[in-house]
Structures are given as C-alpha cells and as structure tokens.
PDB file of C-alpha atoms in Angstrom:
ATOM      1  CA  MET Z 132      92.319-231.328   7.834  1.00  0.00           C
ATOM      2  CA  ARG Z 133      93.627-232.001   4.431  1.00  0.00           C
ATOM      3  CA  THR Z 134      93.038-229.711   1.492  1.00  0.00           C
ATOM      4  CA  TYR Z 135      93.412-230.410  -2.265  1.00  0.00           C
ATOM      5  CA  GLN Z 136      93.532-228.425  -5.447  1.00  0.00           C
ATOM      6  CA  ILE Z 137      92.483-230.625  -8.285  1.00  0.00           C
ATOM      7  CA  ALA Z 138      92.626-230.271 -12.112  1.00  0.00           C
ATOM      8  CA  SER Z 139      90.836-232.395 -14.553  1.00  0.00           C
ATOM      9  CA  LYS Z 140      93.091-234.953 -16.659  1.00  0.00           C
ATOM     10  CA  ALA Z 141      90.664-235.034 -19.480  1.00  0.00           C
ATOM     11  CA  ASP Z 142      87.822-233.134 -20.867  1.00  0.00           C
ATOM     12  CA  GLY Z 143      84.621-234.663 -19.521  1.00  0.00           C
ATOM     13  CA  GLU Z 144      86.026-236.431 -16.507  1.00  0.00           C
ATOM     14  CA  ARG Z 145      83.337-236.827 -13.807  1.00  0.00           C
ATOM     15  CA  LEU Z 146      83.855-234.822 -10.769  1.00  0.00           C
ATOM     16  CA  ALA Z 147      83.572-237.661  -8.271  1.00  0.00           C
ATOM     17  CA  GLU Z 148      86.093-239.737 -10.318  1.00  0.00           C
ATOM     18  CA  ALA Z 149      88.522-236.766 -10.240  1.00  0.00           C
ATOM     19  CA  LEU Z 150      88.124-236.423  -6.484  1.00  0.00           C
ATOM     20  CA  VAL Z 151      88.770-240.155  -5.746  1.00  0.00           C
ATOM     21  CA  ARG Z 152      91.901-239.994  -8.164  1.00  0.00           C
ATOM     22  CA  ALA Z 153      93.366-236.888  -6.578  1.00  0.00           C
ATOM     23  CA  THR Z 154      92.527-237.527  -2.887  1.00  0.00           C
ATOM     24  CA  LYS Z 155      92.931-241.371  -2.815  1.00  0.00           C
ATOM     25  CA  LEU Z 156      89.900-241.388  -0.696  1.00  0.00           C
ATOM     26  CA  ASP Z 157      87.251-244.144  -1.003  1.00  0.00           C
ATOM     27  CA  ALA Z 158      84.261-243.407  -3.291  1.00  0.00           C
ATOM     28  CA  PRO Z 159      81.656-243.386  -0.333  1.00  0.00           C
ATOM     29  CA  VAL Z 160      83.809-240.711   1.482  1.00  0.00           C
ATOM     30  CA  VAL Z 161      83.924-238.594  -1.638  1.00  0.00           C
ATOM     31  CA  GLU Z 162      80.185-238.837  -1.995  1.00  0.00           C
ATOM     32  CA  LYS Z 163      79.686-237.673   1.496  1.00  0.00           C
ATOM     33  CA  MET Z 164      82.082-234.727   0.997  1.00  0.00           C
ATOM     34  CA  LEU Z 165      80.081-233.733  -2.097  1.00  0.00           C
ATOM     35  CA  ALA Z 166      76.814-234.005  -0.260  1.00  0.00           C
ATOM     36  CA  PHE Z 167      78.036-232.128   2.648  1.00  0.00           C
ATOM     37  CA  GLY Z 168      79.406-229.183   0.800  1.00  0.00           C
ATOM     38  CA  ALA Z 169      83.209-229.906   1.148  1.00  0.00           C
ATOM     39  CA  VAL Z 170      83.834-229.551  -2.666  1.00  0.00           C
ATOM     40  CA  GLN Z 171      84.049-226.118  -4.446  1.00  0.00           C
ATOM     41  CA  LEU Z 172      84.487-225.357  -8.114  1.00  0.00           C
ATOM     42  CA  ARG Z 173      85.414-222.357 -10.293  1.00  0.00           C
ATOM     43  CA  PHE Z 174      83.855-222.944 -13.655  1.00  0.00           C
ATOM     44  CA  ARG Z 175      86.373-222.363 -16.395  1.00  0.00           C
ATOM     45  CA  GLY Z 176      88.675-220.887 -13.731  1.00  0.00           C
ATOM     46  CA  LYS Z 177      86.721-217.713 -13.556  1.00  0.00           C
ATOM     47  CA  GLY Z 178      84.315-216.091 -11.185  1.00  0.00           C
ATOM     48  CA  PRO Z 179      83.650-217.086  -7.517  1.00  0.00           C
ATOM     49  CA  TRP Z 180      84.178-220.525  -5.903  1.00  0.00           C
ATOM     50  CA  GLU Z 181      80.709-222.384  -5.771  1.00  0.00           C
ATOM     51  CA  ARG Z 182      79.834-225.414  -3.718  1.00  0.00           C
ATOM     52  CA  VAL Z 183      79.013-228.365  -5.938  1.00  0.00           C
ATOM     53  CA  ARG Z 184      77.308-231.508  -4.768  1.00  0.00           C
ATOM     54  CA  ASP Z 185      76.765-233.556  -8.060  1.00  0.00           C
ATOM     55  CA  GLY Z 186      79.579-235.962  -8.514  1.00  0.00           C
ATOM     56  CA  ARG Z 187      78.261-236.800 -11.978  1.00  0.00           C
ATOM     57  CA  LEU Z 188      79.358-233.192 -13.178  1.00  0.00           C
ATOM     58  CA  LYS Z 189      81.565-233.458 -16.181  1.00  0.00           C
ATOM     59  CA  LEU Z 190      84.662-231.382 -15.859  1.00  0.00           C
ATOM     60  CA  HIS Z 191      86.213-228.947 -18.367  1.00  0.00           C
ATOM     61  CA  PRO Z 192      90.045-228.803 -18.434  1.00  0.00           C
ATOM     62  CA  GLN Z 193      89.986-225.216 -17.294  1.00  0.00           C
ATOM     63  CA  ASP Z 194      87.698-225.949 -14.408  1.00  0.00           C
ATOM     64  CA  GLN Z 195      89.320-225.444 -10.890  1.00  0.00           C
ATOM     65  CA  VAL Z 196      88.275-227.775  -7.941  1.00  0.00           C
ATOM     66  CA  ARG Z 197      89.308-227.501  -4.422  1.00  0.00           C
ATOM     67  CA  THR Z 198      88.173-229.569  -1.423  1.00  0.00           C
ATOM     68  CA  ALA Z 199      88.980-230.050   2.284  1.00  0.00           C
ATOM     69  CA  TYR Z 200      88.787-233.525   4.000  1.00  0.00           C
ATOM     70  CA  ASP Z 201      88.135-233.343   7.720  1.00  0.00           C
ATOM     71  CA  PRO Z 202      86.618-236.579   9.176  1.00  0.00           C
ATOM     72  CA  LYS Z 203      85.392-234.824  12.323  1.00  0.00           C
ATOM     73  CA  VAL Z 204      83.421-232.381  10.401  1.00  0.00           C
ATOM     74  CA  LEU Z 205      82.069-234.998   8.210  1.00  0.00           C
ATOM     75  CA  ALA Z 206      80.941-237.039  11.389  1.00  0.00           C
ATOM     76  CA  PHE Z 207      78.467-234.111  12.327  1.00  0.00           C
ATOM     77  CA  LYS Z 208      74.921-234.772  11.741  1.00  0.00           C
ATOM     78  CA  ALA Z 209      73.399-232.495   8.992  1.00  0.00           C
ATOM     79  CA  PHE Z 210      71.185-229.653  10.102  1.00  0.00           C
ATOM     80  CA  ASP Z 211      67.917-229.718   8.141  1.00  0.00           C
ATOM     81  CA  ASN Z 212      65.321-228.332  10.388  1.00  0.00           C
ATOM     82  CA  ALA Z 213      65.444-224.652   9.668  1.00  0.00           C
ATOM     83  CA  GLN Z 214      62.396-222.503  10.600  1.00  0.00           C
ATOM     84  CA  SER Z 215      61.443-219.116   8.875  1.00  0.00           C
ATOM     85  CA  VAL Z 216      59.399-216.479  10.477  1.00  0.00           C
ATOM     86  CA  TYR Z 217      58.817-214.440   7.227  1.00  0.00           C
ATOM     87  CA  GLU Z 218      59.527-215.030   3.567  1.00  0.00           C
ATOM     88  CA  ASN Z 219      58.864-213.226   0.248  1.00  0.00           C
ATOM     89  CA  LYS Z 220      60.335-213.925  -3.233  1.00  0.00           C
ATOM     90  CA  ASN Z 221      63.530-211.696  -2.389  1.00  0.00           C
ATOM     91  CA  TYR Z 222      64.511-212.856   1.117  1.00  0.00           C
ATOM     92  CA  GLY Z 223      63.554-214.584   4.380  1.00  0.00           C
ATOM     93  CA  VAL Z 224      63.980-214.079   7.996  1.00  0.00           C
ATOM     94  CA  TRP Z 225      65.146-217.297   9.655  1.00  0.00           C
ATOM     95  CA  ILE Z 226      65.762-218.591  13.247  1.00  0.00           C
ATOM     96  CA  LYS Z 227      69.303-219.859  13.723  1.00  0.00           C
ATOM     97  CA  PRO Z 228      69.762-222.222  16.566  1.00  0.00           C
ATOM     98  CA  ALA Z 229      72.777-221.949  18.796  1.00  0.00           C
ATOM     99  CA  GLY Z 230      75.558-224.408  17.650  1.00  0.00           C
ATOM    100  CA  VAL Z 231      74.562-224.019  14.002  1.00  0.00           C
ATOM    101  CA  MET Z 232      76.796-222.054  11.723  1.00  0.00           C
ATOM    102  CA  SER Z 233      75.337-219.210   9.538  1.00  0.00           C
ATOM    103  CA  GLN Z 234      77.202-220.605   6.619  1.00  0.00           C
ATOM    104  CA  GLY Z 235      79.721-223.458   6.172  1.00  0.00           C
ATOM    105  CA  THR Z 236      83.565-223.807   5.997  1.00  0.00           C
ATOM    106  CA  ASP Z 237      85.831-225.251   3.379  1.00  0.00           C
ATOM    107  CA  ALA Z 238      85.356-228.701   5.059  1.00  0.00           C
ATOM    108  CA  GLY Z 239      81.591-228.667   4.748  1.00  0.00           C
ATOM    109  CA  ASP Z 240      78.358-226.613   5.167  1.00  0.00           C
ATOM    110  CA  HIS Z 241      76.040-229.350   6.458  1.00  0.00           C
ATOM    111  CA  VAL Z 242      75.834-227.903   9.978  1.00  0.00           C
ATOM    112  CA  SER Z 243      74.771-224.552   8.630  1.00  0.00           C
ATOM    113  CA  LEU Z 244      71.551-222.581   8.249  1.00  0.00           C
ATOM    114  CA  LEU Z 245      72.310-221.878   4.494  1.00  0.00           C
ATOM    115  CA  TYR Z 246      72.488-225.742   3.933  1.00  0.00           C
ATOM    116  CA  ALA Z 247      69.112-226.259   5.533  1.00  0.00           C
ATOM    117  CA  ILE Z 248      67.585-223.509   3.472  1.00  0.00           C
ATOM    118  CA  GLU Z 249      69.008-224.800   0.325  1.00  0.00           C
ATOM    119  CA  LYS Z 250      67.362-228.143   1.067  1.00  0.00           C
ATOM    120  CA  THR Z 251      64.090-226.374   0.947  1.00  0.00           C
ATOM    121  CA  GLY Z 252      64.657-225.803  -2.733  1.00  0.00           C
ATOM    122  CA  LYS Z 253      65.966-222.154  -2.492  1.00  0.00           C
ATOM    123  CA  LYS Z 254      69.302-220.745  -3.479  1.00  0.00           C
ATOM    124  CA  PRO Z 255      70.315-218.668  -0.284  1.00  0.00           C
ATOM    125  CA  PHE Z 256      72.722-215.700  -0.311  1.00  0.00           C
ATOM    126  CA  PRO Z 257      74.200-214.737   3.189  1.00  0.00           C
ATOM    127  CA  VAL Z 258      73.807-211.158   4.078  1.00  0.00           C
ATOM    128  CA  HIS Z 259      73.699-211.387   7.941  1.00  0.00           C
ATOM    129  CA  ARG Z 260      75.768-213.734  10.034  1.00  0.00           C
ATOM    130  CA  LEU Z 261      75.460-214.648  13.584  1.00  0.00           C
ATOM    131  CA  ASP Z 262      78.244-216.201  15.617  1.00  0.00           C
ATOM    132  CA  ARG Z 263      77.906-220.084  15.848  1.00  0.00           C
ATOM    133  CA  GLU Z 264      77.029-219.812  19.622  1.00  0.00           C
ATOM    134  CA  THR Z 265      74.385-217.113  19.154  1.00  0.00           C
ATOM    135  CA  GLU Z 266      70.803-218.025  18.354  1.00  0.00           C
ATOM    136  CA  GLY Z 267      67.987-215.917  16.805  1.00  0.00           C
ATOM    137  CA  LEU Z 268      66.831-213.905  13.803  1.00  0.00           C
ATOM    138  CA  THR Z 269      69.082-213.725  10.651  1.00  0.00           C
ATOM    139  CA  VAL Z 270      68.298-212.386   7.120  1.00  0.00           C
ATOM    140  CA  VAL Z 271      68.934-214.576   4.050  1.00  0.00           C
ATOM    141  CA  ALA Z 272      68.531-213.302   0.423  1.00  0.00           C
ATOM    142  CA  TYR Z 273      67.168-215.418  -2.422  1.00  0.00           C
ATOM    143  CA  THR Z 274      68.366-213.321  -5.295  1.00  0.00           C
ATOM    144  CA  PRO Z 275      71.631-211.501  -6.082  1.00  0.00           C
ATOM    145  CA  LYS Z 276      69.780-208.255  -6.317  1.00  0.00           C
ATOM    146  CA  ALA Z 277      68.151-208.710  -2.887  1.00  0.00           C
ATOM    147  CA  ALA Z 278      71.540-209.725  -1.428  1.00  0.00           C
ATOM    148  CA  ALA Z 279      73.257-206.601  -2.647  1.00  0.00           C
ATOM    149  CA  ALA Z 280      70.443-204.303  -1.435  1.00  0.00           C
ATOM    150  CA  LEU Z 281      70.246-205.943   2.056  1.00  0.00           C
ATOM    151  CA  SER Z 282      74.056-206.067   2.367  1.00  0.00           C
ATOM    152  CA  GLN Z 283      74.109-202.315   1.769  1.00  0.00           C
ATOM    153  CA  LEU Z 284      71.527-201.748   4.601  1.00  0.00           C
ATOM    154  CA  PHE Z 285      73.812-203.771   6.984  1.00  0.00           C
ATOM    155  CA  GLN Z 286      76.946-201.904   5.772  1.00  0.00           C
ATOM    156  CA  GLU Z 287      75.375-198.495   6.350  1.00  0.00           C
ATOM    157  CA  TYR Z 288      73.847-199.563   9.745  1.00  0.00           C
ATOM    158  CA  ARG Z 289      70.281-198.928   8.527  1.00  0.00           C
ATOM    159  CA  ILE Z 290      69.066-202.137  10.172  1.00  0.00           C
ATOM    160  CA  GLN Z 291      68.044-201.899  13.735  1.00  0.00           C
ATOM    161  CA  LYS Z 292      69.257-205.003  15.569  1.00  0.00           C
ATOM    162  CA  THR Z 293      68.264-205.966  19.119  1.00  0.00           C
ATOM    163  CA  TYR Z 294      69.812-208.742  21.257  1.00  0.00           C
ATOM    164  CA  TRP Z 295      69.110-210.299  24.621  1.00  0.00           C
ATOM    165  CA  ALA Z 296      71.926-211.617  26.837  1.00  0.00           C
ATOM    166  CA  ILE Z 297      72.428-212.893  30.338  1.00  0.00           C
ATOM    167  CA  VAL Z 298      75.566-211.611  31.877  1.00  0.00           C
ATOM    168  CA  THR Z 299      77.369-212.231  35.127  1.00  0.00           C
ATOM    169  CA  GLY Z 300      80.360-210.820  36.937  1.00  0.00           C
ATOM    170  CA  GLU Z 301      80.975-207.403  38.224  1.00  0.00           C
ATOM    171  CA  LEU Z 302      77.451-206.104  37.852  1.00  0.00           C
ATOM    172  CA  ALA Z 303      78.157-203.042  39.711  1.00  0.00           C
ATOM    173  CA  ASN Z 304      79.829-201.734  36.649  1.00  0.00           C
ATOM    174  CA  LEU Z 305      76.570-201.451  34.780  1.00  0.00           C
ATOM    175  CA  ASN Z 306      74.014-198.683  35.132  1.00  0.00           C
ATOM    176  CA  GLU Z 307      70.364-199.446  34.557  1.00  0.00           C
ATOM    177  CA  GLN Z 308      71.012-198.259  30.991  1.00  0.00           C
ATOM    178  CA  GLY Z 309      73.873-196.879  29.076  1.00  0.00           C
ATOM    179  CA  LEU Z 310      76.156-196.705  26.194  1.00  0.00           C
ATOM    180  CA  ILE Z 311      79.391-198.700  25.795  1.00  0.00           C
ATOM    181  CA  ASP Z 312      81.712-196.668  23.774  1.00  0.00           C
ATOM    182  CA  HIS Z 313      84.970-198.383  23.244  1.00  0.00           C
ATOM    183  CA  ASP Z 314      86.994-199.007  20.010  1.00  0.00           C
ATOM    184  CA  LEU Z 315      87.445-202.569  18.811  1.00  0.00           C
ATOM    185  CA  ASP Z 316      90.283-203.498  16.607  1.00  0.00           C
ATOM    186  CA  GLY Z 317      91.195-199.861  16.229  1.00  0.00           C
ATOM    187  CA  LYS Z 318      87.637-199.006  14.979  1.00  0.00           C
ATOM    188  CA  SER Z 319      84.865-197.133  16.636  1.00  0.00           C
ATOM    189  CA  ALA Z 320      82.273-199.339  18.343  1.00  0.00           C
ATOM    190  CA  GLN Z 321      79.065-198.448  20.319  1.00  0.00           C
ATOM    191  CA  THR Z 322      76.625-200.598  21.946  1.00  0.00           C
ATOM    192  CA  ARG Z 323      73.417-199.349  23.809  1.00  0.00           C
ATOM    193  CA  TYR Z 324      72.156-201.578  26.593  1.00  0.00           C
ATOM    194  CA  ARG Z 325      69.550-201.652  29.332  1.00  0.00           C
ATOM    195  CA  ILE Z 326      68.843-204.065  32.142  1.00  0.00           C
ATOM    196  CA  LEU Z 327      65.630-206.039  31.669  1.00  0.00           C
ATOM    197  CA  LYS Z 328      65.615-208.249  34.776  1.00  0.00           C
ATOM    198  CA  ARG Z 329      67.716-209.091  37.716  1.00  0.00           C
ATOM    199  CA  LEU Z 330      68.202-212.743  38.148  1.00  0.00           C
ATOM    200  CA  PRO Z 331      69.415-215.098  40.871  1.00  0.00           C
ATOM    201  CA  GLU Z 332      73.117-216.295  41.061  1.00  0.00           C
ATOM    202  CA  ASN Z 333      74.501-212.805  40.258  1.00  0.00           C
ATOM    203  CA  ARG Z 334      73.072-212.587  36.806  1.00  0.00           C
ATOM    204  CA  LEU Z 335      71.224-210.003  34.824  1.00  0.00           C
ATOM    205  CA  LEU Z 336      69.102-210.321  31.676  1.00  0.00           C
ATOM    206  CA  MET Z 337      70.120-207.500  29.314  1.00  0.00           C
ATOM    207  CA  GLU Z 338      68.962-205.923  26.125  1.00  0.00           C
ATOM    208  CA  ALA Z 339      71.764-204.731  23.727  1.00  0.00           C
ATOM    209  CA  ALA Z 340      71.614-202.780  20.562  1.00  0.00           C
ATOM    210  CA  PRO Z 341      74.793-202.571  18.569  1.00  0.00           C
ATOM    211  CA  LEU Z 342      75.221-199.258  16.751  1.00  0.00           C
ATOM    212  CA  THR Z 343      78.309-200.435  14.867  1.00  0.00           C
ATOM    213  CA  GLY Z 344      79.206-203.933  13.402  1.00  0.00           C
ATOM    214  CA  ARG Z 345      82.514-205.039  14.784  1.00  0.00           C
ATOM    215  CA  LEU Z 346      83.471-208.693  15.381  1.00  0.00           C
ATOM    216  CA  HIS Z 347      81.906-210.212  18.534  1.00  0.00           C
ATOM    217  CA  GLN Z 348      81.041-206.663  19.514  1.00  0.00           C
ATOM    218  CA  ILE Z 349      78.467-207.316  22.206  1.00  0.00           C
ATOM    219  CA  ARG Z 350      80.418-210.149  23.799  1.00  0.00           C
ATOM    220  CA  ARG Z 351      83.508-208.092  23.755  1.00  0.00           C
ATOM    221  CA  HIS Z 352      81.976-204.912  25.091  1.00  0.00           C
ATOM    222  CA  PHE Z 353      80.326-206.710  28.020  1.00  0.00           C
ATOM    223  CA  ASP Z 354      83.680-208.534  28.744  1.00  0.00           C
ATOM    224  CA  LEU Z 355      85.475-205.152  28.846  1.00  0.00           C
ATOM    225  CA  LEU Z 356      83.031-204.107  31.540  1.00  0.00           C
ATOM    226  CA  GLU Z 357      83.815-207.371  33.375  1.00  0.00           C
ATOM    227  CA  CYS Z 358      80.253-208.537  32.930  1.00  0.00           C
ATOM    228  CA  PRO Z 359      80.792-211.222  30.238  1.00  0.00           C
ATOM    229  CA  VAL Z 360      77.963-213.007  28.495  1.00  0.00           C
ATOM    230  CA  LEU Z 361      77.058-216.298  30.360  1.00  0.00           C
ATOM    231  CA  GLY Z 362      78.517-219.302  28.584  1.00  0.00           C
ATOM    232  CA  ASP Z 363      80.745-217.270  26.253  1.00  0.00           C
ATOM    233  CA  PRO Z 364      83.466-219.835  25.295  1.00  0.00           C
ATOM    234  CA  LYS Z 365      85.867-217.129  24.215  1.00  0.00           C
ATOM    235  CA  TYR Z 366      85.540-214.004  26.405  1.00  0.00           C
ATOM    236  CA  GLY Z 367      85.308-213.688  30.118  1.00  0.00           C
ATOM    237  CA  ARG Z 368      86.133-215.349  33.380  1.00  0.00           C
ATOM    238  CA  GLY Z 369      83.797-217.163  35.704  1.00  0.00           C
ATOM    239  CA  ASN Z 370      81.131-217.163  33.204  1.00  0.00           C
ATOM    240  CA  LYS Z 371      81.252-220.787  31.873  1.00  0.00           C
ATOM    241  CA  ASN Z 372      78.003-222.513  31.513  1.00  0.00           C
ATOM    242  CA  ARG Z 373      77.036-226.140  30.520  1.00  0.00           C
ATOM    243  CA  ASP Z 374      73.880-224.985  28.637  1.00  0.00           C
ATOM    244  CA  GLY Z 375      75.822-222.758  26.102  1.00  0.00           C
ATOM    245  CA  MET Z 376      76.088-219.135  25.597  1.00  0.00           C
ATOM    246  CA  LYS Z 377      73.039-216.919  26.379  1.00  0.00           C
ATOM    247  CA  LEU Z 378      72.960-214.459  23.554  1.00  0.00           C
ATOM    248  CA  ALA Z 379      70.201-214.131  21.058  1.00  0.00           C
ATOM    249  CA  ALA Z 380      69.254-211.842  18.187  1.00  0.00           C
ATOM    250  CA  VAL Z 381      65.639-210.970  19.177  1.00  0.00           C
ATOM    251  CA  GLY Z 382      64.741-207.992  17.035  1.00  0.00           C
ATOM    252  CA  LEU Z 383      65.131-206.772  13.491  1.00  0.00           C
ATOM    253  CA  VAL Z 384      63.668-203.555  12.000  1.00  0.00           C
ATOM    254  CA  PHE Z 385      64.418-202.193   8.651  1.00  0.00           C
ATOM    255  CA  MET Z 386      62.852-200.522   5.561  1.00  0.00           C
ATOM    256  CA  ASP Z 387      62.414-203.235   2.858  1.00  0.00           C
ATOM    257  CA  PRO Z 388      64.821-201.921   0.076  1.00  0.00           C
ATOM    258  CA  ILE Z 389      62.774-203.464  -2.641  1.00  0.00           C
ATOM    259  CA  GLU Z 390      59.160-203.087  -1.541  1.00  0.00           C
ATOM    260  CA  LYS Z 391      59.731-199.830   0.372  1.00  0.00           C
ATOM    261  CA  VAL Z 392      57.779-200.816   3.517  1.00  0.00           C
ATOM    262  CA  GLN Z 393      59.046-201.057   6.998  1.00  0.00           C
ATOM    263  CA  ARG Z 394      59.521-204.645   8.351  1.00  0.00           C
ATOM    264  CA  LYS Z 395      59.685-205.652  11.988  1.00  0.00           C
ATOM    265  CA  TRP Z 396      60.293-209.074  13.621  1.00  0.00           C
ATOM    266  CA  SER Z 397      60.806-210.311  17.095  1.00  0.00           C
ATOM    267  CA  TYR Z 398      61.939-213.572  18.753  1.00  0.00           C
ATOM    268  CA  GLU Z 399      62.191-214.829  22.388  1.00  0.00           C
ATOM    269  CA  PRO Z 400      64.646-217.523  23.205  1.00  0.00           C
ATOM    270  CA  GLU Z 401      63.519-220.330  25.482  1.00  0.00           C
ATOM    271  CA  TRP Z 402      66.151-219.412  28.089  1.00  0.00           C
ATOM    272  CA  ALA Z 403      64.707-215.965  28.654  1.00  0.00           C
ATOM    273  CA  ALA Z 404      61.222-217.290  29.467  1.00  0.00           C
ATOM    274  CA  LEU Z 405      62.848-219.593  32.099  1.00  0.00           C
ATOM    275  CA  ASN Z 406      64.594-216.691  33.912  1.00  0.00           C
TER     276      ASN Z 406
END
C-alpha cells in the first residue's frame, strides 16, 4: 500500500486533478479510489479527516488531502446490500454480514457496512463495531447528537449485548453456565456464558454476554479456556473452518437515550439453525 499527503498547488485546483498530479496514477484509478473511499480531506486543515468522493471538488490552498493506494483493496467488490431491522430518524440497527467491515480503512471503505448505508442516502456515524469475521446486529447513528448519546451507552456498558458462538476443543473445561473473569490487556474483563446445545464433532452452541468491552473479548476468553470459537482465524488451535468464523451478535437491549423507551432486537444466524 502506498500513501500520499497532498497539497493543492493553486486555489481552485480540482481534487481529481491534484490526485493524478501527486500520485502519478491514471485518472480511472483515481476515480475508483474516490468512489471507494480511499481519499480523505481536512477542510482548511482543521477538524476531522472526512472521506470525499467527488473529484470535481475545488481545493483551497489550506485544504489537506491524504490517500492510500492499494490495488488489492480496490479489486474487492463493493458491498451495497445492507439490511436494517429497525430505523428511526436518529439511528438504525443493521445486520452486518461476516466478511464485511464495520467501517473502512485508509485504502477504502467500499467493503464496509457504513459504505452500504451511505449509499441509501444517509450519513452514518459508527457507534458500535463488530470484528470483520463476526456477523449480526450493529448500531449506526444518523446524527452527531445520537452518535454521542449512543456512544456513551456503550462506554458505560448500559447496552446488553448477546452473542452466539460455536466452540470446540477442551469442552470439559466448560460448565453448563458460568462467568469467565480473566483480565485482557491489563484490564478487567468478564464474559457470562451458557451452553445452548451440544453438537456433533465435539462442538457446542454457546450463548455469551460480555460484561466489559475489551478487544476480541469473547474470542480471547474462550481461547483461554481452550475452547476457541470455530473458524476463528486469529485465536485457537484445531478450530479452523472453511465456512468462516461462527460468532454472531444476536441480541441488543438498551434504553433509547433520546426517546426514553426500551428497545430490544434479536437475530438468528443461518448456521445456528443448521446445527
């Protein structure tokens, strides 16, 4: 991946022209980078970096532009078939498929849930992220006010999250239900779990509820018990799976911070019905 920091040579230079000049890439490649979210801009050099897709945009000399060129990323097909289970004017609850990112990287955002939501005409703000390999329910805000309020709920652990997973390995290490209380990255981390169903081939269908929000918490906690999630590409041994990782966000419950009513949603992954 090649990265570039670009400054306009003249007031009013069009963004696409500046990108072609600075990167030496062909115009069709630059157009694709713009369309796929690989270009970000800080207006007048202030505020946050924002993805920009319109190559006709005229630059101000103080505008700052950055881009990342990765042909492998650009070769991925865009994800534009997102499905919501609930929406109001403030936020929506969407289904993120496995293999789709919650949001993009510097090299593009076209294989992300936020890109697909933006394609529906909304301006999405991420407040809840699922690992790329994890599928299921995720919350996306539509206004800065809603994003701040929902983010606070997540930060204060006032959102009840439930996951289903298929695990394998040393299953004798698991009781029918229990609490995994093991620090991660030097911070307290707790995950409640219970066995939902015993499956063939030394596997279990599990329900897990993280009480804290550490990186890859459920995956790492089950791996520490030597019962890793089936198909996890990062953690565990003897748990590889051609059909991908079997972990899904299946339940969300929280008090709507704006309308002050309790909300509840559920989701069942296809692989759970097959086992």
